[in-house]
Coordinates of C-alpha atoms and ligand atoms in Angstrom, one line a residue:
M1 CA -98.8 -138.6 -72.5
Q2 CA -97.8 -134.9 -72.4
R3 CA -97.4 -132.3 -75.0
V4 CA -94.2 -130.2 -74.9
G5 CA -94.0 -127.3 -77.4
G6 CA -95.9 -129.2 -80.2
I7 CA -94.0 -132.5 -79.5
V8 CA -95.9 -135.3 -77.9
K9 CA -94.0 -137.0 -75.1
K10 CA -95.3 -140.4 -74.3
S11 CA -94.5 -142.6 -71.3
G12 CA -94.1 -146.3 -71.7
P13 CA -96.0 -148.8 -69.5
N14 CA -93.3 -148.6 -66.8
G15 CA -93.2 -144.9 -67.0
K16 CA -90.1 -144.8 -69.2
D17 CA -89.8 -142.0 -71.7
E18 CA -90.4 -143.5 -75.2
T19 CA -89.6 -140.5 -77.3
D20 CA -86.5 -141.9 -78.8
R21 CA -88.2 -145.1 -79.8
L22 CA -90.9 -143.1 -81.5
V23 CA -88.3 -141.1 -83.5
S24 CA -86.7 -144.3 -84.8
R25 CA -90.1 -145.8 -85.6
R26 CA -91.0 -142.8 -87.6
I27 CA -87.8 -143.0 -89.7
G28 CA -88.3 -146.7 -90.1
S29 CA -91.9 -146.3 -91.4
A30 CA -90.8 -143.5 -93.8
I31 CA -88.2 -145.9 -95.3
I32 CA -90.8 -148.7 -95.6
R33 CA -93.1 -146.4 -97.4
S34 CA -90.3 -145.2 -99.7
M35 CA -89.8 -148.8 -100.7
S36 CA -93.1 -148.7 -102.6
L37 CA -91.6 -146.2 -105.0
P38 CA -90.5 -147.8 -108.3
I39 CA -87.1 -146.0 -108.3
V40 CA -86.3 -147.3 -104.8
R41 CA -87.2 -150.8 -106.0
I42 CA -85.1 -150.5 -109.1
C43 CA -82.1 -149.5 -106.9
L44 CA -82.6 -152.5 -104.6
V45 CA -82.8 -154.9 -107.6
L46 CA -79.6 -153.3 -109.0
L47 CA -77.9 -153.6 -105.6
A48 CA -78.9 -157.3 -105.4
L49 CA -77.5 -157.8 -109.0
C50 CA -74.2 -156.2 -108.1
A51 CA -73.9 -158.4 -105.0
S52 CA -74.7 -161.6 -106.9
N53 CA -72.3 -160.6 -109.7
L54 CA -69.6 -160.3 -107.2
F55 CA -70.2 -163.9 -106.0
L56 CA -70.7 -165.3 -109.5
G57 CA -67.5 -163.4 -110.6
G58 CA -65.7 -165.3 -107.9
I59 CA -67.1 -168.7 -109.1
L60 CA -66.3 -168.0 -112.7
L61 CA -62.8 -167.0 -111.6
A62 CA -62.3 -170.3 -109.9
E63 CA -63.4 -172.1 -113.0
E64 CA -61.3 -170.0 -115.4
P65 CA -58.6 -172.3 -116.9
T66 CA -55.0 -171.0 -116.8
P67 CA -53.8 -169.9 -120.3
G68 CA -52.7 -173.1 -122.0
D69 CA -50.4 -173.3 -124.9
T70 CA -52.4 -174.7 -127.8
N71 CA -50.8 -175.2 -131.1
A72 CA -54.0 -176.6 -132.6
V73 CA -55.6 -174.8 -135.5
P74 CA -57.5 -171.9 -133.8
T75 CA -61.2 -171.4 -134.4
L76 CA -63.4 -168.5 -133.4
K77 CA -64.6 -170.5 -130.4
T78 CA -61.1 -171.4 -129.1
L79 CA -60.0 -167.8 -129.6
Q80 CA -62.9 -166.6 -127.4
E81 CA -62.2 -169.3 -124.9
D82 CA -58.6 -168.5 -124.3
R83 CA -59.4 -164.9 -123.5
N84 CA -58.9 -164.2 -119.8
T85 CA -59.1 -160.5 -119.0
L86 CA -59.6 -160.7 -115.2
I87 CA -57.6 -158.3 -113.1
L88 CA -58.4 -160.6 -110.2
D89 CA -56.3 -163.4 -111.7
P90 CA -52.9 -161.7 -111.9
E91 CA -49.8 -163.5 -113.3
S92 CA -47.3 -160.7 -113.3
P93 CA -45.8 -158.5 -110.5
P94 CA -47.5 -155.2 -111.5
A95 CA -50.9 -156.9 -112.0
R96 CA -50.5 -158.5 -108.6
T97 CA -49.8 -155.1 -106.9
I98 CA -52.9 -153.7 -108.6
A99 CA -55.1 -156.7 -107.5
E100 CA -53.9 -156.2 -103.9
V101 CA -55.0 -152.5 -104.0
F102 CA -58.4 -153.7 -105.5
Y103 CA -58.9 -156.2 -102.6
L104 CA -58.1 -153.5 -100.0
V105 CA -60.6 -151.0 -101.6
L106 CA -63.2 -153.8 -101.9
G107 CA -62.7 -154.7 -98.2
I108 CA -63.2 -151.1 -97.1
V109 CA -66.3 -150.6 -99.2
V110 CA -67.8 -153.9 -98.0
A111 CA -67.2 -152.9 -94.4
I112 CA -68.9 -149.6 -95.0
F113 CA -71.8 -151.3 -96.8
L114 CA -72.3 -153.7 -93.8
L115 CA -72.0 -150.8 -91.3
V116 CA -74.8 -149.0 -93.1
F117 CA -77.1 -151.7 -94.3
V118 CA -77.1 -154.1 -91.3
P119 CA -78.3 -151.5 -88.8
L120 CA -80.7 -150.0 -91.4
V121 CA -82.4 -153.3 -92.1
W122 CA -82.6 -154.0 -88.3
M123 CA -84.2 -150.6 -87.7
L124 CA -86.7 -151.1 -90.5
F125 CA -88.2 -154.0 -88.6
R126 CA -87.5 -153.1 -85.0
F127 CA -89.0 -149.6 -85.3
R128 CA -91.6 -150.0 -88.0
M129 CA -94.8 -147.9 -87.5
R130 CA -97.3 -149.5 -85.3
K131 CA -101.0 -148.9 -84.6
E132 CA -100.5 -147.1 -81.3
D133 CA -98.1 -144.6 -83.0
E134 CA -100.7 -143.1 -85.3
G135 CA -101.1 -139.3 -85.0
I136 CA -98.1 -138.9 -82.8
E137 CA -95.3 -136.5 -83.8
P138 CA -91.9 -137.7 -82.6
P139 CA -89.4 -135.1 -81.4
Q140 CA -87.5 -133.4 -84.2
I141 CA -83.8 -133.4 -83.5
Y142 CA -81.3 -131.4 -85.5
G143 CA -77.5 -131.6 -85.4
S144 CA -75.0 -133.5 -83.3
N145 CA -71.4 -132.4 -83.1
P146 CA -69.8 -135.7 -82.1
I147 CA -71.7 -137.6 -84.9
E148 CA -70.9 -135.0 -87.6
L149 CA -67.2 -135.0 -86.5
A150 CA -67.1 -138.8 -86.7
W151 CA -68.5 -139.0 -90.2
T152 CA -66.2 -136.3 -91.5
V153 CA -63.0 -137.5 -89.9
G154 CA -63.6 -141.2 -90.5
P155 CA -64.0 -141.0 -94.3
A156 CA -61.1 -138.5 -94.5
I157 CA -58.8 -141.0 -92.8
I158 CA -60.0 -143.8 -95.2
V159 CA -59.4 -141.6 -98.2
F160 CA -55.9 -140.7 -96.9
V161 CA -55.0 -144.4 -96.4
L162 CA -56.2 -145.2 -99.9
F163 CA -54.2 -142.3 -101.3
L164 CA -51.1 -143.6 -99.6
V165 CA -51.5 -147.2 -100.6
T166 CA -52.3 -146.2 -104.3
A167 CA -49.3 -143.8 -104.4
R168 CA -47.0 -146.4 -103.0
S169 CA -48.2 -149.0 -105.5
I170 CA -47.7 -146.6 -108.5
F171 CA -44.2 -145.7 -107.4
E172 CA -43.3 -149.3 -106.7
I173 CA -44.3 -150.3 -110.2
E174 CA -42.8 -147.3 -111.9
A175 CA -39.5 -147.5 -110.0
A176 CA -38.7 -151.0 -111.2
V177 CA -35.3 -151.0 -112.9
P178 CA -35.0 -153.2 -116.0
P179 CA -32.6 -156.1 -115.3
A180 CA -29.8 -157.0 -117.8
D181 CA -31.9 -159.8 -119.4
A182 CA -35.0 -157.6 -119.9
V183 CA -36.7 -157.6 -123.3
H184 CA -37.5 -154.2 -124.8
V185 CA -40.3 -153.7 -127.2
R186 CA -41.5 -150.6 -129.0
V187 CA -45.3 -150.7 -129.3
I188 CA -47.1 -148.5 -131.8
G189 CA -50.9 -148.3 -131.6
H190 CA -52.7 -148.0 -135.0
Q191 CA -56.4 -147.8 -135.9
W192 CA -57.0 -150.8 -135.3
W193 CA -54.0 -153.0 -134.7
W194 CA -50.7 -153.1 -132.8
E195 CA -47.2 -152.9 -134.2
Y196 CA -44.3 -154.4 -132.2
E197 CA -40.7 -153.6 -132.8
Y198 CA -37.9 -155.5 -131.1
P199 CA -35.0 -153.0 -131.5
E200 CA -32.5 -155.4 -129.9
Y201 CA -33.3 -158.0 -132.4
G202 CA -33.9 -155.7 -135.4
F203 CA -37.4 -156.7 -136.6
I204 CA -41.0 -155.6 -136.6
T205 CA -44.1 -157.7 -136.2
A206 CA -47.8 -157.1 -135.5
N207 CA -50.6 -158.0 -133.1
E208 CA -48.9 -160.9 -131.3
L209 CA -46.2 -160.0 -128.8
H210 CA -43.8 -162.8 -127.7
A211 CA -42.3 -162.7 -124.2
P212 CA -39.7 -165.2 -122.9
L213 CA -39.6 -166.8 -119.5
A214 CA -36.2 -167.0 -118.0
K215 CA -34.3 -170.2 -118.3
D216 CA -35.4 -171.6 -114.9
G217 CA -39.0 -170.8 -115.7
S218 CA -39.0 -167.7 -113.6
P219 CA -40.4 -164.4 -115.1
R220 CA -38.3 -162.3 -117.4
P221 CA -39.6 -158.7 -117.6
V222 CA -40.6 -157.1 -120.9
Y223 CA -40.3 -153.3 -121.0
L224 CA -42.6 -151.5 -123.4
D225 CA -42.3 -148.0 -124.9
L226 CA -45.9 -147.1 -126.0
E227 CA -46.5 -144.8 -129.0
S228 CA -49.4 -144.0 -131.2
A229 CA -49.5 -143.5 -135.0
D230 CA -52.9 -141.8 -135.0
V231 CA -55.3 -141.4 -132.0
I232 CA -55.2 -142.2 -128.3
H233 CA -55.3 -145.9 -127.6
S234 CA -54.8 -147.7 -124.3
F235 CA -52.7 -150.8 -123.8
W236 CA -54.3 -153.1 -121.3
L237 CA -53.3 -156.7 -120.5
P238 CA -55.3 -157.2 -117.3
Q239 CA -53.4 -160.3 -116.1
L240 CA -50.0 -158.7 -116.7
S241 CA -50.0 -155.0 -116.0
G242 CA -52.0 -151.8 -115.5
K243 CA -53.8 -150.0 -118.2
T244 CA -51.6 -147.4 -119.9
D245 CA -52.7 -144.8 -122.4
V246 CA -51.0 -144.7 -125.8
I247 CA -50.8 -141.1 -126.8
P248 CA -49.7 -139.5 -130.1
G249 CA -46.6 -137.3 -129.6
R250 CA -45.4 -138.9 -126.4
V251 CA -43.9 -142.2 -125.2
N252 CA -45.4 -143.9 -122.2
H253 CA -43.8 -146.9 -120.4
L254 CA -45.1 -150.1 -119.0
W255 CA -43.5 -153.4 -117.9
F256 CA -44.7 -156.9 -117.1
A257 CA -43.2 -160.3 -116.4
A258 CA -45.5 -163.1 -117.3
E259 CA -45.2 -166.0 -114.8
K260 CA -46.6 -168.8 -116.8
P261 CA -46.2 -170.0 -120.4
G262 CA -49.2 -169.6 -122.7
W263 CA -51.4 -166.9 -124.2
Y264 CA -52.4 -163.7 -122.4
K265 CA -55.1 -161.6 -123.7
G266 CA -55.9 -157.9 -123.6
Q267 CA -57.9 -155.1 -125.2
C268 CA -57.4 -151.6 -126.4
A269 CA -59.1 -149.7 -123.5
E270 CA -59.6 -146.3 -124.9
Y271 CA -62.3 -145.7 -127.5
C272 CA -60.3 -145.1 -130.7
G273 CA -62.9 -145.3 -133.5
T274 CA -65.2 -147.8 -135.3
Q275 CA -63.2 -151.0 -134.6
H276 CA -61.9 -150.1 -131.1
A277 CA -63.6 -153.2 -129.7
H278 CA -61.7 -155.4 -132.2
M279 CA -58.3 -154.1 -131.2
W280 CA -57.3 -157.1 -129.1
L281 CA -53.9 -157.7 -127.6
R282 CA -52.2 -161.1 -127.5
V283 CA -49.1 -162.0 -125.7
K284 CA -47.4 -165.3 -126.0
S285 CA -45.3 -166.2 -123.0
E286 CA -42.9 -169.0 -123.9
S287 CA -39.7 -170.8 -122.9
D288 CA -36.4 -169.2 -123.6
E289 CA -35.7 -171.7 -126.4
D290 CA -39.1 -171.2 -128.1
F291 CA -38.6 -167.4 -127.9
S292 CA -35.1 -167.6 -129.4
A293 CA -36.4 -169.8 -132.2
W294 CA -39.2 -167.4 -132.8
V295 CA -36.8 -164.4 -132.9
K296 CA -34.5 -166.3 -135.3
N297 CA -37.4 -166.9 -137.7
E298 CA -38.6 -163.3 -137.4
Q299 CA -35.2 -162.0 -138.3
R300 CA -35.1 -163.8 -141.6
D301 CA -36.4 -162.2 -144.8
A302 CA -39.5 -163.7 -146.3
S303 CA -39.0 -167.0 -148.0
V304 CA -39.2 -167.1 -151.8
D305 CA -41.5 -169.9 -153.1
P306 CA -41.4 -170.2 -156.9
S307 CA -44.8 -172.0 -157.0
V308 CA -46.6 -168.8 -155.8
V309 CA -44.9 -166.3 -158.1
E310 CA -48.3 -165.2 -159.6
G311 CA -49.8 -164.3 -156.2
R312 CA -46.5 -162.6 -155.2
T313 CA -46.6 -160.5 -158.4
L314 CA -50.3 -159.6 -157.8
F315 CA -49.5 -158.5 -154.3
M316 CA -46.6 -156.3 -155.4
K317 CA -48.5 -154.8 -158.4
N318 CA -51.6 -154.0 -156.4
A319 CA -51.9 -151.4 -153.6
C320 CA -51.1 -154.2 -151.0
A321 CA -47.4 -153.4 -151.2
N322 CA -48.0 -149.7 -150.5
C323 CA -49.4 -150.5 -147.0
H324 CA -47.7 -153.7 -146.0
T325 CA -44.1 -154.6 -145.6
I326 CA -42.7 -158.0 -146.6
R327 CA -39.0 -158.0 -145.9
G328 CA -36.9 -159.1 -148.8
T329 CA -39.4 -157.8 -151.3
T330 CA -40.3 -154.5 -152.8
A331 CA -43.3 -154.3 -150.4
K332 CA -42.2 -151.6 -147.9
G333 CA -45.5 -150.0 -146.7
K334 CA -45.7 -148.8 -143.1
F335 CA -49.4 -148.2 -142.8
A336 CA -50.5 -151.7 -142.2
P337 CA -49.2 -154.8 -140.4
D338 CA -45.8 -156.3 -141.4
L339 CA -46.6 -159.6 -143.2
T340 CA -43.1 -161.0 -143.5
H341 CA -44.0 -163.9 -141.2
L342 CA -47.7 -163.7 -141.3
M343 CA -48.2 -167.4 -141.0
S344 CA -46.2 -167.6 -137.8
R345 CA -49.2 -165.8 -136.2
K346 CA -52.2 -167.5 -134.7
T347 CA -54.6 -164.7 -135.6
I348 CA -55.4 -162.0 -138.1
A349 CA -57.3 -158.7 -137.8
S350 CA -55.7 -157.7 -134.4
G351 CA -56.4 -161.0 -132.7
I352 CA -60.1 -161.4 -133.5
L353 CA -60.0 -164.1 -136.2
P354 CA -58.1 -167.4 -136.6
N355 CA -55.3 -167.1 -139.1
T356 CA -56.6 -169.9 -141.5
R357 CA -56.8 -170.2 -145.2
N358 CA -60.6 -169.6 -145.2
Y359 CA -60.4 -166.4 -143.1
L360 CA -57.5 -165.2 -145.3
L361 CA -59.6 -165.8 -148.4
Q362 CA -62.5 -163.8 -147.0
W363 CA -60.2 -161.1 -145.7
V364 CA -58.4 -160.6 -149.0
R365 CA -61.7 -160.8 -151.0
N366 CA -63.2 -158.0 -148.8
P367 CA -61.9 -157.2 -145.3
Q368 CA -65.0 -155.0 -144.7
T369 CA -67.1 -158.1 -144.4
L370 CA -65.0 -159.2 -141.4
K371 CA -63.9 -155.9 -139.8
Q372 CA -66.3 -153.2 -141.0
G373 CA -64.7 -149.8 -141.1
C374 CA -61.1 -151.1 -141.1
N375 CA -58.6 -149.2 -143.2
M376 CA -58.0 -151.9 -145.7
P377 CA -60.4 -151.4 -148.6
D378 CA -62.1 -154.0 -150.8
M379 CA -59.3 -154.5 -153.5
K380 CA -61.9 -155.7 -156.1
L381 CA -59.8 -158.7 -157.0
T382 CA -61.4 -161.5 -158.9
Q383 CA -61.9 -164.9 -157.1
N384 CA -58.9 -166.3 -158.9
E385 CA -56.7 -163.4 -158.0
V386 CA -57.8 -163.6 -154.3
K387 CA -56.9 -167.3 -154.3
K388 CA -53.4 -166.6 -155.8
V389 CA -52.7 -163.8 -153.3
V390 CA -53.7 -166.1 -150.4
D391 CA -51.6 -168.9 -151.7
F392 CA -48.7 -166.5 -151.7
L393 CA -49.5 -165.3 -148.1
L394 CA -49.6 -168.9 -146.9
T395 CA -45.9 -169.3 -147.8
L396 CA -45.0 -166.5 -145.4
Q397 CA -44.0 -168.8 -142.6
Ligands
CUA1 CU1 -57.4 -148.5 -130.0 CU2 -59.4 -148.4 -128.8

């Protein structure tokens, strides 16, 4: 053993200089000691949770049923079940491009993670502090041009590659030209529901967007113009397209082409007030015939049923008609969802509740019990009046 300027140099049994080994051991023992700190332990547990989540996410993904077309009476449970909001399960070209970028980024970060953690764990054990190392100061080494250059240039190249791939994906999605058979929809975000206007077909509906498949079952794109009536919302259908902000005073654009028939789910993705979490999105992708039939029904004015004239009068006389539109009647309000064909919808309250008689009764009695903070007030109707109004609403097929 020899002492050089405060650093102990130690020779191994075969006379080999063991200074490097001692440096690594010292680093290793420092890391092992740091593991006794609570904060380090918490970080390790979080890391393990993230890793297990990744695998569990994959398993859940494999078990996720494809959106099925269910015409059965919806319940809260089935509504929850047919929600699939996984970006890793794309069923539309823009969503697929986004998922590809995600997998590329995931691949790169996993490679970096392994590059750091595998040698680190190996060093922890290989160079842990041993008895014979006690009281020995390893050499203190500062700076290395080649290493510093490597860990500056390497990440810079990775960031540049990611920039190029992301930019290419964005331009690829945005440059898509609408084909002749594309469907155009004007989307208006409200606190806390969605308005859909089909300008080519001349009607407005709410909360459930219908999208046709082409005749041979291949995708037919839907082009959306996104506007807001109040605050910033964000239109996000993870399986169909990227997240796009809906901003007051400007029009944003988005397109998708659903590849399978059935329901697709989404969510307003920008905090927009009390009921932001209950501002769901629902898209029904259906055959060309079903879509045409739906359009034809939506284009008609509301049907007149003489048996519910009392409920109809109550609706028109109360404030209901100031906020809701029912085409073919004096109700022309623009503040709340169009109810002309309310009963053609599967859900109410922006996709969160089944559109059944019981939920409608509770909703009309006092919407605040179902969607607290929503803009429809308790109308203070009597039980009998509520029943009459709901009977009228049930005729809006
Ligand atoms: Cu609309 Cu959040």
